[in-house]
XYZ file of C-alpha atoms in Angstrom:
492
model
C 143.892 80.983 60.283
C 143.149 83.376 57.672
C 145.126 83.555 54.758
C 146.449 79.648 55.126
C 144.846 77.760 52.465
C 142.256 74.578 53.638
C 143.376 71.329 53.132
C 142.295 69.273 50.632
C 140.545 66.288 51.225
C 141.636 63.177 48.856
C 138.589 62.132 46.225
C 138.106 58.946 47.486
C 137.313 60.529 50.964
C 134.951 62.885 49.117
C 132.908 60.077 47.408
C 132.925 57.858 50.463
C 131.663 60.758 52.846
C 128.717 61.911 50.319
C 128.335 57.981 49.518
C 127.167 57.112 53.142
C 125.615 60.666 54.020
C 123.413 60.755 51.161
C 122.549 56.733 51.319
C 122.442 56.980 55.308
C 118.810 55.890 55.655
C 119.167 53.267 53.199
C 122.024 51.679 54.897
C 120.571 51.991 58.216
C 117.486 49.598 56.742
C 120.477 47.134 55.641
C 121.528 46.909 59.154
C 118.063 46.526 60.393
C 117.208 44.094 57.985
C 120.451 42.376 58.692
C 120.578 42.071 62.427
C 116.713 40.667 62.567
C 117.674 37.949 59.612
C 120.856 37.754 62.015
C 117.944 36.907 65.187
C 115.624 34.809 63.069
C 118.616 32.785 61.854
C 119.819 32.116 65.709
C 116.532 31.285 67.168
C 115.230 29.064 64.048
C 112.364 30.005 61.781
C 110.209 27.678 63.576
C 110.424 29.504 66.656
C 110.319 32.637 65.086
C 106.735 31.906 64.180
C 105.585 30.531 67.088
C 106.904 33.789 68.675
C 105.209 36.305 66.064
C 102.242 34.200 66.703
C 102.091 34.182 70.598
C 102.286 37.802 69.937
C 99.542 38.718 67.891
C 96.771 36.303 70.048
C 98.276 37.187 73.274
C 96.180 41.048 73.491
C 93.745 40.580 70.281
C 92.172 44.345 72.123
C 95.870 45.671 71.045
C 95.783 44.454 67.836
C 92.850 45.720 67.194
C 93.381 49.575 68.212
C 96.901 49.171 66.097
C 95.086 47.712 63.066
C 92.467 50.621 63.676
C 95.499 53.303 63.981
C 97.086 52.405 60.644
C 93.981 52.557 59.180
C 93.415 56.377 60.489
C 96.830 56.936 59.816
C 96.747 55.885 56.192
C 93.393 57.947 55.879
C 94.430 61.305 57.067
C 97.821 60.721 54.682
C 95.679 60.658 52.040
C 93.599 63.380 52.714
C 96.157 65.904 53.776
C 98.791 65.443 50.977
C 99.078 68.073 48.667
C 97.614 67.616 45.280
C 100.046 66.623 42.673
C 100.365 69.613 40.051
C 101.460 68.483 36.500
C 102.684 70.426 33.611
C 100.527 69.419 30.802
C 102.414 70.778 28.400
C 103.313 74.478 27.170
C 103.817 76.878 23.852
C 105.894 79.516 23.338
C 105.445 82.670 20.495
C 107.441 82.581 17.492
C 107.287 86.187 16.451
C 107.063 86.331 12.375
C 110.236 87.170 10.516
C 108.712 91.153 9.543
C 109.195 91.732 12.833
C 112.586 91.411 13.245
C 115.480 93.599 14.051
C 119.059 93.582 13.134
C 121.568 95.453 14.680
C 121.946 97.622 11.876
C 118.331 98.439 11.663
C 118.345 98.745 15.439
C 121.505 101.563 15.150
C 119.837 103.358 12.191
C 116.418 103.971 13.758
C 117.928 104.872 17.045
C 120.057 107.361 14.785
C 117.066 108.925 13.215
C 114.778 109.385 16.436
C 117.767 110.070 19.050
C 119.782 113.196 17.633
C 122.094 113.025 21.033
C 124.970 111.560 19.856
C 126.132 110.196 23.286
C 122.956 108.402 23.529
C 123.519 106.641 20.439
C 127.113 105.350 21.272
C 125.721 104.606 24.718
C 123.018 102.055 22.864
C 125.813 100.731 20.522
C 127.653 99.942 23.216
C 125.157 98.204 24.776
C 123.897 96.043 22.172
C 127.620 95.135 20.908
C 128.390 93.441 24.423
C 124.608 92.389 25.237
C 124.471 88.678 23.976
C 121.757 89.180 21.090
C 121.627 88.200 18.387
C 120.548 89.246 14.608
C 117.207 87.726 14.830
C 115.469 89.254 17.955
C 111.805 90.867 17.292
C 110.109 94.205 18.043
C 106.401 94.616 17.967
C 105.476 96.546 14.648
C 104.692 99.737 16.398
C 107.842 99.877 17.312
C 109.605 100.092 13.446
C 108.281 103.273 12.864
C 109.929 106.429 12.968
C 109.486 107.329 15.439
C 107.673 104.270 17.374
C 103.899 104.442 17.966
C 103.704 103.195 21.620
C 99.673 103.817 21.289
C 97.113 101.962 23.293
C 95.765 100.351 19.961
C 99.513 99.152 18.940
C 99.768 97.832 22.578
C 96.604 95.709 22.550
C 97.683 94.837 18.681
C 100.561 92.972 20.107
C 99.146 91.653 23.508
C 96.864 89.908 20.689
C 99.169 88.869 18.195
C 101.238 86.904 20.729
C 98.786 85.693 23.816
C 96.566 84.433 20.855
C 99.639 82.629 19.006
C 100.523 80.984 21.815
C 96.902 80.299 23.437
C 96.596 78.713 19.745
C 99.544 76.551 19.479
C 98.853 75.120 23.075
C 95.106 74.174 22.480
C 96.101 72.572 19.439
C 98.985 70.293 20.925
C 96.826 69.537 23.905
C 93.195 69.128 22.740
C 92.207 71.773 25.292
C 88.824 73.358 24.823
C 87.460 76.492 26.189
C 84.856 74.593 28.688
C 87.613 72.743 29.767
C 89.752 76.127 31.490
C 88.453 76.340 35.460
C 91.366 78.963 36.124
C 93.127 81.530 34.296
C 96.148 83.737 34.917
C 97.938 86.177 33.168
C 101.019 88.446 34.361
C 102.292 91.256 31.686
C 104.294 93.792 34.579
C 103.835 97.410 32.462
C 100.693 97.175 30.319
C 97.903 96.917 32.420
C 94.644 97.659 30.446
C 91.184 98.162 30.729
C 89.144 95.422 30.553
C 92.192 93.462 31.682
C 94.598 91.039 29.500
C 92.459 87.823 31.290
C 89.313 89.316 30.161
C 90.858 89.632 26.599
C 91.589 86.144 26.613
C 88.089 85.194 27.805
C 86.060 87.222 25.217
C 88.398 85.309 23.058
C 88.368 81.841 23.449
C 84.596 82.218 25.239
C 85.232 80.784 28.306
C 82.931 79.717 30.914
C 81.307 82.697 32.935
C 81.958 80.905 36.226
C 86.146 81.038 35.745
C 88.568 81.366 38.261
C 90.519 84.374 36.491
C 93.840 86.959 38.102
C 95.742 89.500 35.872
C 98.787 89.827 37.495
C 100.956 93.278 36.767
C 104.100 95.534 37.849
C 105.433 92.078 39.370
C 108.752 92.334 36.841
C 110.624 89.548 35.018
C 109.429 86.919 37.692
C 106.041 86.819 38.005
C 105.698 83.669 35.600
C 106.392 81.678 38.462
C 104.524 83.532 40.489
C 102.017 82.914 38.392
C 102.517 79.074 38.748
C 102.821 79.454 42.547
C 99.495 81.059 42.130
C 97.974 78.293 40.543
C 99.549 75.700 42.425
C 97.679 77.057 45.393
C 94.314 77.230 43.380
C 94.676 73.633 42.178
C 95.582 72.566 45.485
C 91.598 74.074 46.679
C 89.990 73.445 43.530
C 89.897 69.704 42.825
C 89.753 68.136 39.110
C 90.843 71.744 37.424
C 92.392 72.859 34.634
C 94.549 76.300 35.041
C 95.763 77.940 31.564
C 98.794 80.317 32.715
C 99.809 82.891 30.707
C 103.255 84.709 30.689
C 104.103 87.710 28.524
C 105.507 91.678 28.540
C 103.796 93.997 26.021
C 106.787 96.340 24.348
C 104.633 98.806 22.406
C 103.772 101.705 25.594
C 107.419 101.495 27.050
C 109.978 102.324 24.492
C 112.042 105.546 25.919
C 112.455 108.103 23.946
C 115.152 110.346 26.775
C 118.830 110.321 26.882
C 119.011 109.030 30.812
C 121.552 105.980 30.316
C 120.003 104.033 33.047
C 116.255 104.179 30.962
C 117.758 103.950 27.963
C 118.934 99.809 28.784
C 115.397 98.032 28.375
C 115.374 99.443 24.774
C 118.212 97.387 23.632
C 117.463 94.121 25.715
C 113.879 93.914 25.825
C 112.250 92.109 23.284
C 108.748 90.357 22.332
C 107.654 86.916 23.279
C 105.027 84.924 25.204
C 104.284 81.723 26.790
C 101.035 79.720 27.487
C 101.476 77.213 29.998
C 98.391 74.183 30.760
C 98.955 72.974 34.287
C 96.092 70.274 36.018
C 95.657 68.128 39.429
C 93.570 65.694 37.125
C 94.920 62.094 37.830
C 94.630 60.837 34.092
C 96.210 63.962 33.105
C 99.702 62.267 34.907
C 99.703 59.865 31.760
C 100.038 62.613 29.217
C 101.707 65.370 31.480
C 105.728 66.217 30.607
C 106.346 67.281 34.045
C 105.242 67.915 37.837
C 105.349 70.604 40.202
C 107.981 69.586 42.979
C 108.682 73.194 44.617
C 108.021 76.768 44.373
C 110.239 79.173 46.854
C 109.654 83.272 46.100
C 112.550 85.594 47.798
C 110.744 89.186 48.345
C 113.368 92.003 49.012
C 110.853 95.066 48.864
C 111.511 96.139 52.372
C 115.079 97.372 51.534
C 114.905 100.959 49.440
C 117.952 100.063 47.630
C 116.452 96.672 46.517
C 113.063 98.236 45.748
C 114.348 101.344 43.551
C 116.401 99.443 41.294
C 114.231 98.533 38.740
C 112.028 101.428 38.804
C 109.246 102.712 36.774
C 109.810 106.704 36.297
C 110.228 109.785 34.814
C 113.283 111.607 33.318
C 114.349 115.185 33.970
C 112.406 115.947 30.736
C 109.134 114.146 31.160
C 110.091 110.748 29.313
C 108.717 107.936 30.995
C 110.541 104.754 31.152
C 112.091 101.692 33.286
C 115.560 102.709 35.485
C 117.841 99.837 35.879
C 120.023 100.546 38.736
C 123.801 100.009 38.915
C 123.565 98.275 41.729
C 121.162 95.451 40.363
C 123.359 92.778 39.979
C 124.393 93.161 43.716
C 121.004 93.085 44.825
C 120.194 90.216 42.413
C 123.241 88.426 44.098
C 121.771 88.922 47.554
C 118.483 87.787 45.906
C 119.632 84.559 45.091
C 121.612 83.411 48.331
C 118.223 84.089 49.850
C 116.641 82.140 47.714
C 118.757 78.944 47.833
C 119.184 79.119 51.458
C 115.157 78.284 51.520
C 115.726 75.933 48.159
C 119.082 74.092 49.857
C 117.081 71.725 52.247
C 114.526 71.041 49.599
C 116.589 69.537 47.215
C 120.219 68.352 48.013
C 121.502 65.336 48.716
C 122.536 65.197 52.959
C 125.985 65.620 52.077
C 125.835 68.840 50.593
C 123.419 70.080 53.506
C 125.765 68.773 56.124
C 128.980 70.278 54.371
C 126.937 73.622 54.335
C 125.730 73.628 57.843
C 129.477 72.592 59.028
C 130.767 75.706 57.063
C 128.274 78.104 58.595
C 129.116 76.724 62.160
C 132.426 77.264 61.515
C 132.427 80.552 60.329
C 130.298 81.756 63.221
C 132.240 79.461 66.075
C 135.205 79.514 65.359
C 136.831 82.085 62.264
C 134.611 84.922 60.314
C 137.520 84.694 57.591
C 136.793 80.691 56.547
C 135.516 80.855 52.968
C 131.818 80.033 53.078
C 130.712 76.289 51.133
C 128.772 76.846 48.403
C 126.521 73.993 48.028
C 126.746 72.183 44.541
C 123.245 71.880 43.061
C 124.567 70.150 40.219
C 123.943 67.146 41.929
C 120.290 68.300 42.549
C 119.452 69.282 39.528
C 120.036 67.847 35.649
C 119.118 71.730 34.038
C 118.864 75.105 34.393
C 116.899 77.381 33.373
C 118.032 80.958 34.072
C 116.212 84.086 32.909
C 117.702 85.678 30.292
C 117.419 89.199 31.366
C 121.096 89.730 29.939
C 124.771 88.433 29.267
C 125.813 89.848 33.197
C 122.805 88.249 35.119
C 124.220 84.460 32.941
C 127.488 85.205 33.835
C 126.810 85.857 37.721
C 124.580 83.068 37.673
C 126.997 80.378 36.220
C 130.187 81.612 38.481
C 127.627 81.950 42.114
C 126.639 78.127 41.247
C 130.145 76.839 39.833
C 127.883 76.105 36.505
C 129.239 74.473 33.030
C 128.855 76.131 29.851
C 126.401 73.476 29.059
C 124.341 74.134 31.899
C 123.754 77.680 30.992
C 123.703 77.239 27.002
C 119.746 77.181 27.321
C 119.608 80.760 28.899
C 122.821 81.937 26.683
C 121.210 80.894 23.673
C 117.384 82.065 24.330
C 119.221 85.962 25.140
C 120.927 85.607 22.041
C 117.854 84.275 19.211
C 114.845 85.758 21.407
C 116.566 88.453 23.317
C 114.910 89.368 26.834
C 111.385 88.351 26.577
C 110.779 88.919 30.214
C 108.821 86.203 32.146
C 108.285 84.049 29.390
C 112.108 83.423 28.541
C 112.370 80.566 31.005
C 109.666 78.922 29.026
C 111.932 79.399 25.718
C 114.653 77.552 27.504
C 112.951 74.963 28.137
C 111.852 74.285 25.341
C 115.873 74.630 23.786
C 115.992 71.763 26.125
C 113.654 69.800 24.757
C 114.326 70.583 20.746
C 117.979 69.127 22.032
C 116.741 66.121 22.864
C 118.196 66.443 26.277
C 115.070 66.203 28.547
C 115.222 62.397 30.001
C 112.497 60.518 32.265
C 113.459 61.812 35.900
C 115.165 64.571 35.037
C 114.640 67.515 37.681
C 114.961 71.124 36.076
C 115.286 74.369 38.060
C 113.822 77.458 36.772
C 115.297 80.744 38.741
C 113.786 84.445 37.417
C 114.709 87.924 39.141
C 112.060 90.870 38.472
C 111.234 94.066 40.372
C 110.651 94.833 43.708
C 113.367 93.134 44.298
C 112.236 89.570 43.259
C 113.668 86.515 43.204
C 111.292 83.251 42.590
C 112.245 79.489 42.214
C 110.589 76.415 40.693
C 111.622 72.582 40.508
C 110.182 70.041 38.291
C 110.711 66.560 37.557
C 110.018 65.348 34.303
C 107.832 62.155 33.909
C 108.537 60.914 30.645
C 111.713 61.225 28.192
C 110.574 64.511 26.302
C 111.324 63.652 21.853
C 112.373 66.944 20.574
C 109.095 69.010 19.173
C 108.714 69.161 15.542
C 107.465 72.356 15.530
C 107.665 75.957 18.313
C 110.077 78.596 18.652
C 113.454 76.676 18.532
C 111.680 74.546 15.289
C 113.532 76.584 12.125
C 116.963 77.471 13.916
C 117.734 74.439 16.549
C 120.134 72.921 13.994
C 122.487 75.947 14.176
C 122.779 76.159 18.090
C 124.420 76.162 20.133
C 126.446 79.309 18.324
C 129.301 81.277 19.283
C 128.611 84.586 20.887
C 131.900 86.536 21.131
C 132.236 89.094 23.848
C 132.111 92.108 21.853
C 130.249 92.698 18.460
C 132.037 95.667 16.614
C 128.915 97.458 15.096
């Protein structure tokens, strides 16, 4: 009845039930197993063989077209499996220390190019409650007074940190230019001509026959939809290499109005980029940190609220800029139960799916008002990777999934020493994971981004070999200090 609280079920009734759900197929094969050593014991082993043998010469025609079905059956199980995808291994930008931004230099260049004084508080406001922290980086064009978002400053950067990263990854992988058969590259709001993938290919001179995609306007998310991407090309493309890269250029978007909602990227948004080796290449599983178990994408575009509220406009006045709706979170919300309703039956234990599929019977047979079961994929996954697109998409994120402190320290602490780096911030998280020590040999890690449109996109991997914390990336001059404190509110 509404309003009378559900019983509780003792602990030991709890383990027992998940204990034989979860292991059900493995203790049916124990009774199997049992009952025919049960047989064989009663009837002797002698005439156990004579029967097995009676069998097989009593129709050899049988035995033949069984022996010929296996064989088939074996065959097309090889052919028609999906190609395994593994994660070679990844780099991340570390932006140089000129280009970084305190909150006092932050507040004193917003003073000197914004002379609307409610604007200003607005943006201190912001920043004071937004989770950074005093080491975040803007591009250079965007310390001058006032910034020089300029096609030449915007290529400057896409340069400065696709390169760094493309650098650092060839280096720690022995990747050569010959050796790239696919290429993608997602950066949402700078979208040049020639593209960012042909940037990268004049570059590094890579082979004139490449598979290459520039992905934009996709939002925050469209790192794993660049891995989805590739997934599918490696899955067509046998023996390949595809070099993924994630980034958002800052330079051509800084706002210069006084509309509230456009006036949010400015204080979260910061630089950063990943570069991101993935292969099908069988000798590449000896080296590879991880493999591709799932990819599920949640696409929201066909509701108006969803698809205005991250939206790429112009003020009353004629400034151009991104509008973050107040109803994002919501939608971000919705998002995400769509999204885990596809990811539930991919990766919990039978409990948890039976438990779920009870409470949604229950609600619709019997009473609206039960409180739904949220399924607990802590016991599907050892980490968590959440974007850091701010301190209120953590926070709805760790209470929707009943999530520790610990499991969200990786996307806490990226938002607070990188700041929003868009798509590539999962990548940063991961590797906070890793410069912790924590990553372990079977270790599955979900990665969960929300970008515009409304997006939200998914990815699982299992790691295949305890990961010894880097020596050098990002996280290599500040590890030892984190996790850190981030208080609530930072009086500026």
């Amino acid at each position: 009845m509404p309003g009378v609280p559900e019983p509780e079920l003792p602990r030991s009734v709890k383990i027992a039930f998940r204990f034989i759900v979860d292991n059900f197929r493995l203790l049916f094969l124990a009774g199997v197993m049992t009952a025919m050593a049960s047989e064989v014991h009663q009837l002797g082993f002698d005439d156990t063989v004579d029967a097995v043998r009676e069998l097989i010469e009593g129709n050899p025609v049988r035995n033949l077209a069984l022996a010929l079905s296996v064989v088939v059956a074996g065959v097309l199980y090889l052919v028609s499996r999906p190609r395994p995808v593994y994660l070679v291994d990844y780099a991340c930008f570390r932006p140089p220390p000129t280009c970084r931004v305190p909150f006092s230099t932050f507040m004193e260049h917003t003073r000197l190019i914004n002379s609307d004084e409610r604007s200003v508080k607005f943006q201190t406001r912001i920043l004071e409650r937004s989770g950074l922290g005093e080491e975040t980086c803007l591009p250079p064009a965007n310390h001058y007074i006032p910034p020089k978002p300029t096609m030449e400053g915007a290529r400057a950067e896409a340069e400065l940190v696709i390169f760094a990263a493309v650098d650092d990854l060839m280096k720690k992988t022995g990747l050569r230019s010959k050796d790239v058969d696919i290429l993608i590259v997602n950066c949402s709001l700078f979208s040049p001509t020639p593209s960012l993938s042909a940037m990268i290919i004049n570059k590094y001179k890579l082979r004139s026959n490449i598979r290459s995609f520039n992905l934009s306007g996709m939002g925050c998310s469209a790192g794993l939809i660049s891995i989805d991407l590739a997934s599918d090309l490696l899955q067509v493309h046998p023996r390949a290499n595809a070099l993924v890269v994630s980034t958002e250029i800052i330079t051509p978007n800084f706002y210069s109005g006084n509309q509230r909602s456009m006036l949010l990227p400015n204080c979260l948004f910061r630089m950063g980029a990943a570069a991101i080796l993935l292969s099908n290449r069988g000798r590449e599983a000896a080296r590879a940190k991880y493999r591709l178990a799932h990819v599920v994408r949640t696409h929201k575009g066909a509701d108006d609220r969803s698809y205005r509220c991250v939206y790429q406009e112009e003020d009353a006045e004629g400034h151009s800029g991104i509008s973050l709706s107040k109803d994002l979170m919501a939608i971000a919300g919705k998002s995400l139960r769509s999204n885990i309703t596809t990811m539930g039956p991919l990766v919990l234990p039978m409990s948890e799916q039976l438990l779920f599929a009870l409470s949604f019977a229950g609600r619709k047979l019997i009473d609206p008002a039960w409180k739904p079961y949220v399924p607990d994929f802590k016991k599907a996954f050892d980490h968590f990777c959440i974007h850091a697109g701010g301190r209120a998409v953590i926070d709805e994120l760790q209470k929707s999934l009943d999530l520790s402190a610990e499991h969200v320290e990786a996307s806490r602490m990226t938002l607070h020493r990188f700041g929003n780096t868009s798509s590539s911030s999962l990548w940063y998280e991961l590797n906070y994971i890793e410069s912790k020590g924590r990553m372990r040999r079977g270790d599955r890690v979900w990665q969960i981004g929300f970008g515009s449109g409304f997006k939200c996109n998914s990815a699982v991997w299992k790691c295949l070999r305890t990961v010894k914390a880097p020596a050098d990336g990002p996280w290599a001059d500040c590890i030892a200090r984190y996790p850190v404190d981030i208080p609530e509110v930072v009086r500026l």
